Each structure stands twice: as structure tokens, then as C-alpha cells.
Tab-separated table of C-alpha atoms and ligand atoms in Angstrom:
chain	number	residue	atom	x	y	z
G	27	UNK	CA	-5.819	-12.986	-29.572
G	28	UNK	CA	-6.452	-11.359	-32.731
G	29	UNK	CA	-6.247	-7.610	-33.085
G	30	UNK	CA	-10.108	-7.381	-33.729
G	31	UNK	CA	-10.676	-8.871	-30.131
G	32	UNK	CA	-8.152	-6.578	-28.764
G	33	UNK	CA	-9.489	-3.365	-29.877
G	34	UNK	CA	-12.835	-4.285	-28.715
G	35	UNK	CA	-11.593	-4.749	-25.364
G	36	UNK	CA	-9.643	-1.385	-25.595
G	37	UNK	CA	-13.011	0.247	-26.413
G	38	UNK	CA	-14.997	-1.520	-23.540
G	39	UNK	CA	-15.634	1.672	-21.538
G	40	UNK	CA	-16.011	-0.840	-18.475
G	41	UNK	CA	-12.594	-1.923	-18.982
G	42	UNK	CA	-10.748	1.592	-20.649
G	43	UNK	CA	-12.805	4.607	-19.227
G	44	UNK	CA	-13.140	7.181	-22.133
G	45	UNK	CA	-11.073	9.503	-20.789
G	46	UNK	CA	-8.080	7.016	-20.794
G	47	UNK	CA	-9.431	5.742	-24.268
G	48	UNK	CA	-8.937	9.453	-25.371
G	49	UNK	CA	-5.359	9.931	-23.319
G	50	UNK	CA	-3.732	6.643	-25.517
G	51	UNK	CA	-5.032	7.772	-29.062
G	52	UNK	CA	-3.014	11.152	-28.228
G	53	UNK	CA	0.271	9.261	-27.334
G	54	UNK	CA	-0.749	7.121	-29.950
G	55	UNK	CA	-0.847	10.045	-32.809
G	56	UNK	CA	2.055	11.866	-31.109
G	57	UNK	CA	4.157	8.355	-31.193
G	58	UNK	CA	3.133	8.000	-34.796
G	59	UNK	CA	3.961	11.428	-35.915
G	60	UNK	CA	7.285	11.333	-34.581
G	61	UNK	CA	7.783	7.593	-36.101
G	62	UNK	CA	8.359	6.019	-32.606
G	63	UNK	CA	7.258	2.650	-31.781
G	64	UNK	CA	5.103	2.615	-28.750
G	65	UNK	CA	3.635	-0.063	-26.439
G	66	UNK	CA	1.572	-0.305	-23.367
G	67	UNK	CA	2.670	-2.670	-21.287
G	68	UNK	CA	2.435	-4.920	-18.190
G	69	UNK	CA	-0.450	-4.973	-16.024
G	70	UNK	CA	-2.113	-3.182	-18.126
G	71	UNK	CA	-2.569	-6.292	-21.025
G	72	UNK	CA	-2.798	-8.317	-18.208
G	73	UNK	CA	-5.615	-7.093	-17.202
G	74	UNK	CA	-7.112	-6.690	-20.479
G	75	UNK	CA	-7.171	-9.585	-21.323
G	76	UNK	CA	-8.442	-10.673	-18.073
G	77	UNK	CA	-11.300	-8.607	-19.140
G	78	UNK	CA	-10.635	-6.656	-16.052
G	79	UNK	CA	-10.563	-2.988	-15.650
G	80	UNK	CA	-7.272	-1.304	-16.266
G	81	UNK	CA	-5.375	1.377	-13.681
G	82	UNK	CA	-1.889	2.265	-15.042
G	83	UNK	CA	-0.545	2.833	-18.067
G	84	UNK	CA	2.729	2.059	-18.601
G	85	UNK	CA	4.381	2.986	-21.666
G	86	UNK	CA	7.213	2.019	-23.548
G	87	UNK	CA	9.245	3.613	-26.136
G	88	UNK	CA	11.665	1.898	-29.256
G	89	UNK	CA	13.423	5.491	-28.811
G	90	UNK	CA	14.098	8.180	-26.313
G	91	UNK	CA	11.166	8.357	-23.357
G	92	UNK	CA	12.489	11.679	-22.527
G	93	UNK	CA	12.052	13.252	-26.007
G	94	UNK	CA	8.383	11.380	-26.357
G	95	UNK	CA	7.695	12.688	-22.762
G	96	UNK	CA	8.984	16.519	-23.971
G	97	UNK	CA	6.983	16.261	-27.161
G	98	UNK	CA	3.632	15.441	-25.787
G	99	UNK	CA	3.904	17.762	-22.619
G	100	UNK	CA	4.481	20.568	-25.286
G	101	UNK	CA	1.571	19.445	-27.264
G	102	UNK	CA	-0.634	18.377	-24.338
G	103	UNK	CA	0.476	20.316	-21.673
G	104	UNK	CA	0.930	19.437	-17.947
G	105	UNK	CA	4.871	18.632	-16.709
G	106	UNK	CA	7.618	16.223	-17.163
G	107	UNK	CA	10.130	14.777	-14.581
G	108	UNK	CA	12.890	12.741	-15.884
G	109	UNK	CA	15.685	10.430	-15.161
G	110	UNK	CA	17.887	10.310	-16.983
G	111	UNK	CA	20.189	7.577	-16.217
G	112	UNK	CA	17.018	4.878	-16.933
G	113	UNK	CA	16.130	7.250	-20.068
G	114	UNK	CA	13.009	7.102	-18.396
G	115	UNK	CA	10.077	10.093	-17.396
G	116	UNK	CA	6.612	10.444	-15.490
G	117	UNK	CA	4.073	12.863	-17.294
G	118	UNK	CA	2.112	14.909	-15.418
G	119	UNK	CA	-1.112	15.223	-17.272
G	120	UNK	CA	-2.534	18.877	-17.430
G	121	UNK	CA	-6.471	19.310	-16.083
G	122	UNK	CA	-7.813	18.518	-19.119
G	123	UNK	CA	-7.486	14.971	-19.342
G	124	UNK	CA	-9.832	14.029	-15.981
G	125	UNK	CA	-7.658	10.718	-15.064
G	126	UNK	CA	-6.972	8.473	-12.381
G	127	UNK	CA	-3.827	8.109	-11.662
G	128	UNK	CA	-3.421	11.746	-12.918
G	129	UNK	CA	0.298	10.856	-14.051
G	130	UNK	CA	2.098	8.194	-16.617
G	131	UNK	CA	5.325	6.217	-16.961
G	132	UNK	CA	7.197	6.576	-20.185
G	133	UNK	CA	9.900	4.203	-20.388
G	134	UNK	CA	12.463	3.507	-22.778
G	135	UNK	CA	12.827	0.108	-23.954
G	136	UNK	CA	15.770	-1.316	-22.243
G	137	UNK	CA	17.671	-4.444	-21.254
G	138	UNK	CA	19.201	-5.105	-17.461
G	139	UNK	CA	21.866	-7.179	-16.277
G	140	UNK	CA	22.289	-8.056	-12.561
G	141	UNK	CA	26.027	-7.432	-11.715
G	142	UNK	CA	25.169	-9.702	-8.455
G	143	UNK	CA	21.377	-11.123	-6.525
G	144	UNK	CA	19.369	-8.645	-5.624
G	145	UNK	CA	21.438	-5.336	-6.038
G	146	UNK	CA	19.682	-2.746	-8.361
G	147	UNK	CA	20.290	-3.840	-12.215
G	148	UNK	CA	22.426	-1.840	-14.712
G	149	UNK	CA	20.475	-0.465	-17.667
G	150	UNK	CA	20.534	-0.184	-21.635
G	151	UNK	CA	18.333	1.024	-24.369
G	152	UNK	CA	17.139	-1.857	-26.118
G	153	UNK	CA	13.831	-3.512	-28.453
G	154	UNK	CA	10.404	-3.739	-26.587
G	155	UNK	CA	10.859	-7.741	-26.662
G	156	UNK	CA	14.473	-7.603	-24.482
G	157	UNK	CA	12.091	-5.002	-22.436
G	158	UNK	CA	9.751	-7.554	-21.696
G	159	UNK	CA	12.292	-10.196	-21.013
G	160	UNK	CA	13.747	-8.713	-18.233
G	161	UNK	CA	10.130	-8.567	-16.450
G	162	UNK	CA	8.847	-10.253	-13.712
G	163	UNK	CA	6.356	-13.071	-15.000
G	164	UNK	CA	5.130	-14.261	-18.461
G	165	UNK	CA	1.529	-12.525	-17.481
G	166	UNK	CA	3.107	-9.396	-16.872
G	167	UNK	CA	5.414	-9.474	-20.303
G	168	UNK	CA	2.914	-8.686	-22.763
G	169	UNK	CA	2.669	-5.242	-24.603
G	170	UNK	CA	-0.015	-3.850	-27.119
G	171	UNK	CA	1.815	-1.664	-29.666
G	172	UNK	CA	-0.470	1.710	-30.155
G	173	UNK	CA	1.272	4.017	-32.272
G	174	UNK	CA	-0.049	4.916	-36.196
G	175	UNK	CA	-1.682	1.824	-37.863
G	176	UNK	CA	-0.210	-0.724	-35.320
G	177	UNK	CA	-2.553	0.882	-33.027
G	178	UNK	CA	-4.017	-2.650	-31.151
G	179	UNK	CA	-1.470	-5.481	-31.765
G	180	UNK	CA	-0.575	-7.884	-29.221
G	181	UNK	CA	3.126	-8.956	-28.695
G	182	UNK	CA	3.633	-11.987	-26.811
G	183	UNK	CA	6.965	-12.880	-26.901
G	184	UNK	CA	6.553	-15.322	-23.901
G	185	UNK	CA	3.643	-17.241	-24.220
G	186	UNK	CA	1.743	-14.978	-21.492
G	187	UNK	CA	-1.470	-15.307	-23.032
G	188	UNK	CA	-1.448	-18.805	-22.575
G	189	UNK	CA	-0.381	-19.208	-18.664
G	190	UNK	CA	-3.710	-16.198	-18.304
G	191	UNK	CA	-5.589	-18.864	-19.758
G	192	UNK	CA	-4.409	-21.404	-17.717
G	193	UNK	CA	-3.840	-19.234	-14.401
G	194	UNK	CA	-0.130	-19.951	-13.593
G	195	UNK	CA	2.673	-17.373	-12.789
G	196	UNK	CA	5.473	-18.242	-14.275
G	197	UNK	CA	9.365	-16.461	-13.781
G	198	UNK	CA	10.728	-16.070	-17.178
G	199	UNK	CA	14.138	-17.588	-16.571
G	200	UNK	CA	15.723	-19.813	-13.335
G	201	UNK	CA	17.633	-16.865	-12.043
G	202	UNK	CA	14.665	-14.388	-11.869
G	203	UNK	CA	14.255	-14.686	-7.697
G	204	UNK	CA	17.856	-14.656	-7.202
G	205	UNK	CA	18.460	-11.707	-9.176
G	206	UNK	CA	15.475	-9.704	-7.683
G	207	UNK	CA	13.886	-11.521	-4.563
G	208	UNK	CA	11.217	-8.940	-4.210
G	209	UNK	CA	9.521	-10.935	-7.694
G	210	UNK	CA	8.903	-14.124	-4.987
G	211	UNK	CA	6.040	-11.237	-2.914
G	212	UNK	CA	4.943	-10.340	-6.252
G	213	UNK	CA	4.121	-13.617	-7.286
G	214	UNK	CA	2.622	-13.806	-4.025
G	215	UNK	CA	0.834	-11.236	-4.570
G	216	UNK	CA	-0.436	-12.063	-7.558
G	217	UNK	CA	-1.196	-15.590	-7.110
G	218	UNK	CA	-3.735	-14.822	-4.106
G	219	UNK	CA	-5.610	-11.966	-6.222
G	220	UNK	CA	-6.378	-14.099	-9.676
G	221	UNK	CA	-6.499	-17.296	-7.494
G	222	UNK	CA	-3.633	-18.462	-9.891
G	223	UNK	CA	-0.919	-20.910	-8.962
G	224	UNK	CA	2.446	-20.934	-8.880
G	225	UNK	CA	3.534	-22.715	-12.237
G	226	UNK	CA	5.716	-25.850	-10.755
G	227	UNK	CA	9.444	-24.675	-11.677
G	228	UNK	CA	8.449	-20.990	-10.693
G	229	UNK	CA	7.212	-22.492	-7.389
G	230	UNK	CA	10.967	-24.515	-6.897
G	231	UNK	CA	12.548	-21.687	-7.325
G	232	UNK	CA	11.120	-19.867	-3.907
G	233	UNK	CA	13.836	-22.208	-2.250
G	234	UNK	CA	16.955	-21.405	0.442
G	235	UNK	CA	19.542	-20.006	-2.601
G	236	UNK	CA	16.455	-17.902	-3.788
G	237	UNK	CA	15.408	-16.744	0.090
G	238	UNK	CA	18.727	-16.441	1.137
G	239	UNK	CA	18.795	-12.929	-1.067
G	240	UNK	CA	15.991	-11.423	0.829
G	241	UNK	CA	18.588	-10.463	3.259
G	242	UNK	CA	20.240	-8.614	1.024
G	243	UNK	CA	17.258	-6.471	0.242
G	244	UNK	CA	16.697	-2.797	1.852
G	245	UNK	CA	14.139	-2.385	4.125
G	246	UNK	CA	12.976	0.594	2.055
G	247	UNK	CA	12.175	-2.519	-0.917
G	248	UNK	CA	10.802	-4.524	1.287
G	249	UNK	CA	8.498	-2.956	3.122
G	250	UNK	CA	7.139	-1.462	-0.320
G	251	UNK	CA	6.397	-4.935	-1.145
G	252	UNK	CA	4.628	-5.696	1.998
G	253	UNK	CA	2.691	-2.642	1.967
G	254	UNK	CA	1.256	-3.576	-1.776
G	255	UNK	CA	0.313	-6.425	-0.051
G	256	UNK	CA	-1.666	-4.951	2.942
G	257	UNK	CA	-3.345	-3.078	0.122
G	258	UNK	CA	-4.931	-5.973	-1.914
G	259	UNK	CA	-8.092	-7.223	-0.929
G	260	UNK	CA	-7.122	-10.640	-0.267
G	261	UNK	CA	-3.609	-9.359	2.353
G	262	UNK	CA	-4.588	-12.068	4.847
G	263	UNK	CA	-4.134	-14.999	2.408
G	264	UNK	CA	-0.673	-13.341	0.789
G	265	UNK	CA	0.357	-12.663	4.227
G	266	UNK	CA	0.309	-15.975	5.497
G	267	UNK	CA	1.609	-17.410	2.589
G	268	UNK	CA	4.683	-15.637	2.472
G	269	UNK	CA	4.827	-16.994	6.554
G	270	UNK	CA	4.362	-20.675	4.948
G	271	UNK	CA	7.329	-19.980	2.373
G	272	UNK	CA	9.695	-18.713	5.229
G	273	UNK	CA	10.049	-15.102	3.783
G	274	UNK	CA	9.723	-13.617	7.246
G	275	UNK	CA	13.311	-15.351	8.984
G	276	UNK	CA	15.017	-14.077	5.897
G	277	UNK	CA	13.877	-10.661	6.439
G	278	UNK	CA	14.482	-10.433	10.267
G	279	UNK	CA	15.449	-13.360	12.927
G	280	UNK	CA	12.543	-12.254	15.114
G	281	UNK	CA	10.074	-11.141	12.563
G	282	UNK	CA	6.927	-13.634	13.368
G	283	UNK	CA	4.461	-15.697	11.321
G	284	UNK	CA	1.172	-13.449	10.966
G	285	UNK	CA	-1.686	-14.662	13.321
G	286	UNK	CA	-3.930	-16.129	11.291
G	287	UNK	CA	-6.364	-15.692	14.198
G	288	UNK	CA	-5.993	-11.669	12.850
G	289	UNK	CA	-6.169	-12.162	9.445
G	290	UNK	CA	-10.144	-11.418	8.933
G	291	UNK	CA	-9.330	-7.872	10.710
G	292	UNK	CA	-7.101	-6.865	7.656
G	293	UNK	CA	-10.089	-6.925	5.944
G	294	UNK	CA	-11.811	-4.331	7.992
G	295	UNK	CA	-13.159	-0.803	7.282
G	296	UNK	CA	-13.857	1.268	10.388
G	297	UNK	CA	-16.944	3.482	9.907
G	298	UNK	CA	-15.159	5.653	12.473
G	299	UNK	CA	-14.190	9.144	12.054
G	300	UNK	CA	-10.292	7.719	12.670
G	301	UNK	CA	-7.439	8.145	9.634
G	302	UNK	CA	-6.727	4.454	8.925
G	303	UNK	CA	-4.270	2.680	6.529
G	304	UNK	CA	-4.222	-0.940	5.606
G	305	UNK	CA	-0.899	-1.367	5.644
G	306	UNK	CA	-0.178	0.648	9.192
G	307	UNK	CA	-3.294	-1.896	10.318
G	308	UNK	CA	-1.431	-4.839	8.833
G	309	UNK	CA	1.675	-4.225	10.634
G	310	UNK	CA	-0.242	-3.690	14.020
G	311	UNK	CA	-1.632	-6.830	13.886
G	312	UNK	CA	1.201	-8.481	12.734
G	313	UNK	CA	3.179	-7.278	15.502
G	314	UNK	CA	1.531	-6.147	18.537
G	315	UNK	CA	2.486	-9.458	20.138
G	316	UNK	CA	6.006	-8.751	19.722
G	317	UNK	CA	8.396	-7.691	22.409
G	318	UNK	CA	9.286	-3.757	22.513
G	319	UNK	CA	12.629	-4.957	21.386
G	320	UNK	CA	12.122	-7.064	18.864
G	321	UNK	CA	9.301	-4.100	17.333
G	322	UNK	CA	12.014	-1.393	17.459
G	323	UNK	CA	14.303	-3.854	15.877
G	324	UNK	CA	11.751	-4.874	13.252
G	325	UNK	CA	10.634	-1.511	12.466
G	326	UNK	CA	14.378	-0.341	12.017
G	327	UNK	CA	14.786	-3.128	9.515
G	328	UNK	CA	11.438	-2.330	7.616
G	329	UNK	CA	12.341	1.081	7.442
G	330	UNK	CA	9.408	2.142	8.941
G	331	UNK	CA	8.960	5.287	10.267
G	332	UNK	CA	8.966	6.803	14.034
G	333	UNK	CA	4.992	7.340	13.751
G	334	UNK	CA	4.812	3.726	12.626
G	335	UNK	CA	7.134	2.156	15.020
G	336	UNK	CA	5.017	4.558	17.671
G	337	UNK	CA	1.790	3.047	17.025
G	338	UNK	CA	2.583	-0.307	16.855
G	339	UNK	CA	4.462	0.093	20.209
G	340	UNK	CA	1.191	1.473	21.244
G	341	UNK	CA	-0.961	-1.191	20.397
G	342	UNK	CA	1.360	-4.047	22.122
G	343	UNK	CA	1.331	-1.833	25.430
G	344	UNK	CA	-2.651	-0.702	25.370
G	345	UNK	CA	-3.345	-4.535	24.734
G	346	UNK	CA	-0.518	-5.757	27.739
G	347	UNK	CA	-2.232	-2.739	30.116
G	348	UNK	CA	-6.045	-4.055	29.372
G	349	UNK	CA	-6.949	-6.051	31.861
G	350	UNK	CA	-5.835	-3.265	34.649
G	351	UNK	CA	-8.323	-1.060	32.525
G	352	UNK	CA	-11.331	-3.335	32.410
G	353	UNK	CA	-14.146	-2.222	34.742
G	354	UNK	CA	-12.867	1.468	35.528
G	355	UNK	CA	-14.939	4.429	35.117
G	356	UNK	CA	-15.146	6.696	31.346
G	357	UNK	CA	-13.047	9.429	32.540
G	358	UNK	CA	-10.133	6.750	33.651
G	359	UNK	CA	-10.316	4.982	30.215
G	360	UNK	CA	-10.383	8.072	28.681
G	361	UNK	CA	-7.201	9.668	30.161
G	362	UNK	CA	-5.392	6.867	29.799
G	363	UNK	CA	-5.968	6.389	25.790
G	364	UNK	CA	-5.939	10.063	25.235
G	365	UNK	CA	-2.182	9.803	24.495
G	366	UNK	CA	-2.505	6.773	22.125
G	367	UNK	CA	-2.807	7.056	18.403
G	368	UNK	CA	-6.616	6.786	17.544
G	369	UNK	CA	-6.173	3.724	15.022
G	370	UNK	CA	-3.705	1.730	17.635
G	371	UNK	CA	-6.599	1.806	19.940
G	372	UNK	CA	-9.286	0.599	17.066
G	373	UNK	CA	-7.164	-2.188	16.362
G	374	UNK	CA	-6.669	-3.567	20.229
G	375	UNK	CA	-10.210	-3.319	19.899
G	376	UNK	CA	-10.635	-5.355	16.941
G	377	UNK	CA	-9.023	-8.340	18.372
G	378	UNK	CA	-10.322	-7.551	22.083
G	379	UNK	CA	-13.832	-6.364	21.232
G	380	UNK	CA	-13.673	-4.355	24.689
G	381	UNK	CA	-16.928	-1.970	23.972
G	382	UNK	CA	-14.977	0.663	26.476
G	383	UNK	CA	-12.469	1.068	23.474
G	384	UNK	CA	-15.244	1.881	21.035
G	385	UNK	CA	-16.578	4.113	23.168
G	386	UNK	CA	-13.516	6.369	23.982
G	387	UNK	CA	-13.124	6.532	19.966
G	388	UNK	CA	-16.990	7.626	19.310
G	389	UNK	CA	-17.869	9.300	22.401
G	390	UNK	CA	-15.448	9.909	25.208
G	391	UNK	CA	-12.572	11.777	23.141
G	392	UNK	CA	-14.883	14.605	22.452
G	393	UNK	CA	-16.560	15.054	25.484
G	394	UNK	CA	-15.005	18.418	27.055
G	395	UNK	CA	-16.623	20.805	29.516
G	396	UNK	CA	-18.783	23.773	28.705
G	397	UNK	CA	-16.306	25.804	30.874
G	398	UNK	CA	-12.594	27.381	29.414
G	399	UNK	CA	-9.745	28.403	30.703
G	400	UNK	CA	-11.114	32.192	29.982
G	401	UNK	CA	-14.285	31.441	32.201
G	402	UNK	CA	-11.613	30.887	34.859
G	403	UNK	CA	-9.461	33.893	34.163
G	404	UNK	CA	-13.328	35.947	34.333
G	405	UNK	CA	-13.678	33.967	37.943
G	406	UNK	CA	-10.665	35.784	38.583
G	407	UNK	CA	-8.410	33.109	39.112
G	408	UNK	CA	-4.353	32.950	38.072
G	409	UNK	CA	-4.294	30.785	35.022
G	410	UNK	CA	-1.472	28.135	35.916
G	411	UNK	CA	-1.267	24.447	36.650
G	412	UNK	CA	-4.550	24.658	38.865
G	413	UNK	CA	-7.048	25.504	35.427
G	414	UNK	CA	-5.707	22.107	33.635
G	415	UNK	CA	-6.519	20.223	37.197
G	416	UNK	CA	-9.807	22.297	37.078
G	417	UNK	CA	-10.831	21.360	33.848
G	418	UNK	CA	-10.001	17.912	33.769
G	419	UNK	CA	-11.870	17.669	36.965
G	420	UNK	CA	-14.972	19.474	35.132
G	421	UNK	CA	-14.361	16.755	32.254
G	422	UNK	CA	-13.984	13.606	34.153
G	423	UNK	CA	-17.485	14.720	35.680
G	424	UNK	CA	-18.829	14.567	32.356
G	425	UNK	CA	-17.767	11.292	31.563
G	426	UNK	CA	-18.553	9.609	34.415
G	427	UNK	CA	-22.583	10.958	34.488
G	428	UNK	CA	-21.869	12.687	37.832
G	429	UNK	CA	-22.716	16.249	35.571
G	430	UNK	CA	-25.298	15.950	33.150
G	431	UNK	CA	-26.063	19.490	32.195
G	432	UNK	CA	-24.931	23.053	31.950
G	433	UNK	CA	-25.461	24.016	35.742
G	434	UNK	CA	-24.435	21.015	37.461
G	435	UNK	CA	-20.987	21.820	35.561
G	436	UNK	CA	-21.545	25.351	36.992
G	437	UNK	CA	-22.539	23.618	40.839
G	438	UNK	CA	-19.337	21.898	40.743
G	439	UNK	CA	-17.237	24.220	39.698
G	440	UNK	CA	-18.304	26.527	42.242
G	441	UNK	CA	-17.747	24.224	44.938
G	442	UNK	CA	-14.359	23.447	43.417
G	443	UNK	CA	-13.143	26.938	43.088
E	12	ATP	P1	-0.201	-4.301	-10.257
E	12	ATP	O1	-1.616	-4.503	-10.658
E	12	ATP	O2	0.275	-5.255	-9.247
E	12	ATP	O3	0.167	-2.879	-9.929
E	12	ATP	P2	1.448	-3.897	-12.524
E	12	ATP	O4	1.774	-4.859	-13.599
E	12	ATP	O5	0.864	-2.597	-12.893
E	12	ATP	O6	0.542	-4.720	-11.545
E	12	ATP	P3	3.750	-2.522	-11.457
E	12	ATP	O7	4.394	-2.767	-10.133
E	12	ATP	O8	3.146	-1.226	-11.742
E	12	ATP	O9	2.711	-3.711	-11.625
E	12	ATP	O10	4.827	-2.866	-12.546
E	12	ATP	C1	4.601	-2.639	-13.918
E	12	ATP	C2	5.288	-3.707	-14.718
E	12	ATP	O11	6.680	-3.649	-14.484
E	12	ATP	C3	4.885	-5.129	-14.345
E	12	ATP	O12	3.754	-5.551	-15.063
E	12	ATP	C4	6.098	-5.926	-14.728
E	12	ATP	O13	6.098	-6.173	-16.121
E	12	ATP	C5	7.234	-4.954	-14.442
E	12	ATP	N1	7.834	-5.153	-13.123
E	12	ATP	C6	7.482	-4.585	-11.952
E	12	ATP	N2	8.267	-4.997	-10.951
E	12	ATP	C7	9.143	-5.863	-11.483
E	12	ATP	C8	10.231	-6.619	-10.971
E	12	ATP	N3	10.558	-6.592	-9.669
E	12	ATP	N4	10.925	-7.382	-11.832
E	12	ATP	C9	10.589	-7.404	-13.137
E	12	ATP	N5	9.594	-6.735	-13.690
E	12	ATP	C10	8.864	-5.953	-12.884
């Protein structure tokens, strides 16, 4: 693409909002000033030149990230963390750039080696085109240099520009899964959001040698990988792919193939007042068929966390206990789910569309009496054990229409106290 092209994309305030136009001319000038080539990179071309909008910006430094990072926080404000073993720093922009993500990557341009598959890779400083050979895909290893008069050109060591073009993801070198297996869900990933394919050689290297790594992954990598994947609009078809390339045996012996039968409920926005998260959805449905075993076994390979484990454990036992539920009265439904995480009940729903669900989630939970447990002490009665049995009493009334006003509550509670 020639630079012309390129700026006018980096312009397009449909692609580059104007605030994050006005955030890369100021690393830009500061990169230039202190003589420091200086590239955005990754996803951010990609995108680009996809004409899409762009999210992160990912930066990379022919010099020291940490001094760049020090230098523009002193000129631009807001706050610097570093690391320093990667030579490596995320800026905290100050309040006066208005941004989304509100913080950057500055990375030092750097080579890795891969002492053995999938451990973490040792690091050296190094030239922005070793930096974008040790990335993931040719789409992804791309980088427009910004700083001084460079401001705009393309480097494309890799060809990437040409697999965009022709929509294939392609590793950059035959080792690429085995050294980092986590690249084969990315690819995944990535394939299923452009509708690209799997260049052919890219696609034989997803084979045993390649899967046989994923073992050797933490659960803390993986489940980061399956969570981006819950998050992307198309989850259902990444999900089941991975399921058709065997991913899942690798990860855990008992970890099953996603229903597809599930797969349009990943897609689902509740309009209920319930916190929900794709990815705690996505692992409900995945497992809620699964025995409490194998869940607690799954969940302490993922890494996930007790509330996790908790609500998926609730889902499989609310959707094993439904059929004893069907037909009773509000107040029954309702003490029964009480207990249950609100979203683990919204998802048995989903796949049992039981209305009684819905209703304990929009109505039921909030229906409490008019009366207190200071109404009681007034009565004169000793609060203990007896006001809770009271109460409910006065609350299952509600629910099940045998109260439908202020002084039938009152009625009933006289004739219960
Ligand atoms: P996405 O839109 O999926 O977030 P991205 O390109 O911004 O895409 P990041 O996960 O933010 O993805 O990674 C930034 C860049 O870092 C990628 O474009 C890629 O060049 C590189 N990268 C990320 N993960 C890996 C990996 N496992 N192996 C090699 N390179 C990677």
C-alpha cells in the first residue's frame, strides 16, 4: 500500500477516532524528538487495512520502552508501570486524552527464543522486523512506523498484506504451534471473525506433535484464550471448531465437545436486570451437562475461580432438579432458586425455556412483605427464629396470590401471631 493510502486511512475518523489521531501524533513528535524509531503494530494495521476500526495501540520502540514511556508521561502526564525484564511499560494516559482503552503498550523491539514448546520465551532487544518475526501470523506482523517524517510507512516484512487480501492466516514458521500452542485458538479465533481460512501448511500444523503441547499450557493461559473467545461475536462457531480440531482432550480427559444445540445462546443478551458475562455464560453452557466431578476437575484445570466453578455447579444441579420443580406454586420456585446465582438460573432457562424461571428473575425475587422484623418487635414479640418463619410465611402469601394487598398481609398476620 503506498504511504498516501495509508495516511488516509489513519485520518478516517471512522477508522482512528480523533482523539486517538491526536494521542499518536504526540508519541509520534515525542519519538521523533528523542530520535527513536517508533511503530504501531499488530492488530492495529491489521485492521487498518481491513478498513476496520482500530482498538489498541500497540507500540514498539528501536530503543528503550521504558525511557519513551518516562519521557512522554513527563510531557503528557498520567503514570507509567514497567517491567523491566521485557524492557517493556503500559502508559496510563492522564484525563486529557478522552480514550478507549484509557492505557497503551510500549514495547521494546525484541527477539524470543523458546528454550522448549510452550514454556514462556526468553527475551532480547532487537530491530522492529525480528519483533515482528517472532509474532503470531503474517496478518498480525505488520507495523506502520510514526515517528518524525516516517510518520505513515508500512513495513511488511512478511507478505501480510497479501494473505489480508487473500483472507488466509498463516504461522510464520513450522514451529510456531509447538513453541506457543495458545497461537492454534488464536488462529481460531481469528479465522471465524474475518471468515478467513486457515492457509494449508498453517492448517497441518494444528496436528498431534502441535496438540500434544496444549497440555503443557497453564490453565491461567488457557482459559484467557477461551475467554477471548466467548467474547467475539461469532464464540459459537470458534467454539466448536476448536471441538472439531480436538483441542478440548488435550486440555482435560473429560473436558466435552460444546453442544452445538447451545451455541445460538452464546449469542444472547438478557434484557434482565442480572450481571452477565459471556464468557461465565459460555462455560455454563459448555458444561452444565457435566458430572459434579468432572466440573470441579475442569474448573481446577481452567483455573477458574470458586464463584465460577459455583455457578456452573449450579446450573448442572437447577437443570438435574427441574422436573421436581415444574408445576409447584411461586413461593416454592422461589425459595428454592433464591440461593442460586441469578445468571445460572437465566441460562437453565435459556436452554429449558421454563417461563417459571423468568419469572423468579423479573418478578418473584423482589416480592417481599410490607411487614419487618421491627413491625414484629412493635407487636411485641421476641425477635428470634419465629420472625424469619413469620416473614417468609407473609412472603410466600404474596407469591402465591393468597394476599393481594396491604390488609390481607395485616389479616394474616394477625391470625398467625
Ligand atoms: P485482537 O483484535 O484479537 O485483540 P490484536 O492483534 O490486538 O488482536 P493482541 O492479543 O492484543 O491481539 O496482541 C497484539 C499483537 O501481539 C498481535 O497482533 C500479535 O502480533 C502479537 N501476539 C499476541 N499474541 C501472540 C502470540 N501468542 N504469539 C505471537 N505473537 C502474538
Amino acid at each position: 500500500m503506498q504511504k498516501d493510502d495509508l495516511l488516509r486511512l489513519m485520518r478516517d475518523p471512522n477508522l482512528l477516532s480523533s482523539e486517538k489521531q491526536t494521542l499518536l501524533s504526540s508519541i509520534a513528535a515525542q519519538a521523533a524528538a528523542m530520535d527513536m524509531p517508533c511503530y504501531i503494530v499488530g492488530g492495529f494495521v491489521r485492521d487498518l487495512l481491513l478498513g476496520q476500526p482500530v482498538n489498541d495501540l500497540d507500540i514498539v520502540v528501536e530503543g528503550d520502552a521504558i525511557k519513551f514511556g518516562k519521557s512522554l508521561v513527563k510531557k503528557f502526564g498520567g503514570k507509567l508501570t514497567t517491567h523491566d525484564k521485557f524492557h517493556t511499560a503500559i502508559w496510563q494516559l492522564s484525563s486529557s486524552f478522552i480514550l478507549h482503552p484509557s492505557s497503551l503498550d510500549l514495547i521494546t523491539a525484541r527477539k524470543e527464543t523458546y528454550s522448549q514448546p510452550g514454556a514462556l520465551p526468553a527475551v532480547t532487544s532487537s530491530t522492529i522486523e525480528n519483533d515482528l518475526r517472532r509474532r503470531d501470523f503474517t496478518i498480525n506482523a505488520m507495523a506502520v512506523r510514526i515517528d518524525g517524517d516516517h510518520f505513515g510507512e508500512l513495513l511488511d516484512p512478511l507478505d501480510g498484506q497479501a494473505d489480508l487480501e487473500a483472507g488466509l492466516i498463516r504461522a510464520l514458521h513450522p514451529r510456531s504451534f509447538m513453541d506457543d500452542p495458545t497461537r492454534i485458538f488464536r488462529a481460531i479465533r481469528y479465522e471465524a471473525r474475518y471468515s478467513f481460512n486457515l492457509e494449508s501448511s498453517t492448517l497441518n500444523l494444528i496436528n498431534p506433535e502441535s496438540l500434544f503441547v496444549i497440555q503443557t499450557l497453564s490453565g491461567e493461559r488457557i482459559r484467557h484464550e477461551l475467554d477471548l473467545i466467548f467474547e467475539e461475536e461469532n464464540s459459537s462457531q470458534m467454539i466448536l471448531r476448536a471441538g472439531e480440531f480436538g483441542l478440548f482432550k488435550m486440555i482435560h480427559p473429560k473436558l466435552p465437545l460444546f453442544n452445538p444445540d447451545y451455541s445460538d445462546f452464546l449469542e444472547m443478551d438478557s434484557t434482565l436486570d442480572i450481571p452477565t458475562s459471556r464468557a461465565t455464560t459460555g462455560y455454563m453452557l459448555w458444561l452444565m451437562d457435566s458430572s459434579e466431578d468432572e466440573i470441579l476437575s475442569i474448573g481446577r484445570r481452567l483455573d477458574f475461580t470458586s464463584d465460577l466453578t459455583y455457578s456452573i455447579w449450579a446450573v448442572s444441579q437447577l437443570k438435574k432438579s427441574l422436573p421436581f420443580l415444574v408445576g409447584s406454586k411461586p413461593s416454592v420456585w422461589t425459595f428454592a432458586l433464591e440461593k442460586l446465582p441469578p445468571l445460572s438460573i437465566y441460562v437453565v432457562y435459556l436452554v429449558s425455556r421454563e417461563d417459571a424461571l423468568l419469572d423468579f428473575l423479573s418478578i418473584w425475587r423482589h416480592v417481599k412483605p410490607h411487614t419487618t422484623g421491627n413491625n414484629l418487635k412493635a407487636r411485641g414479640l421476641e425477635p428470634g427464629p419465629r420472625f424469619g418463619e413469620i416473614l417468609t410465611q407473609l412472603r410466600a402469601a404474596w407469591l402465591d396470590g393468597d394476599v393481594t394487598n396491604k390488609q390481607q398481609e395485616q389479616d394474616l398476620l394477625n391470625q398467625i401471631t
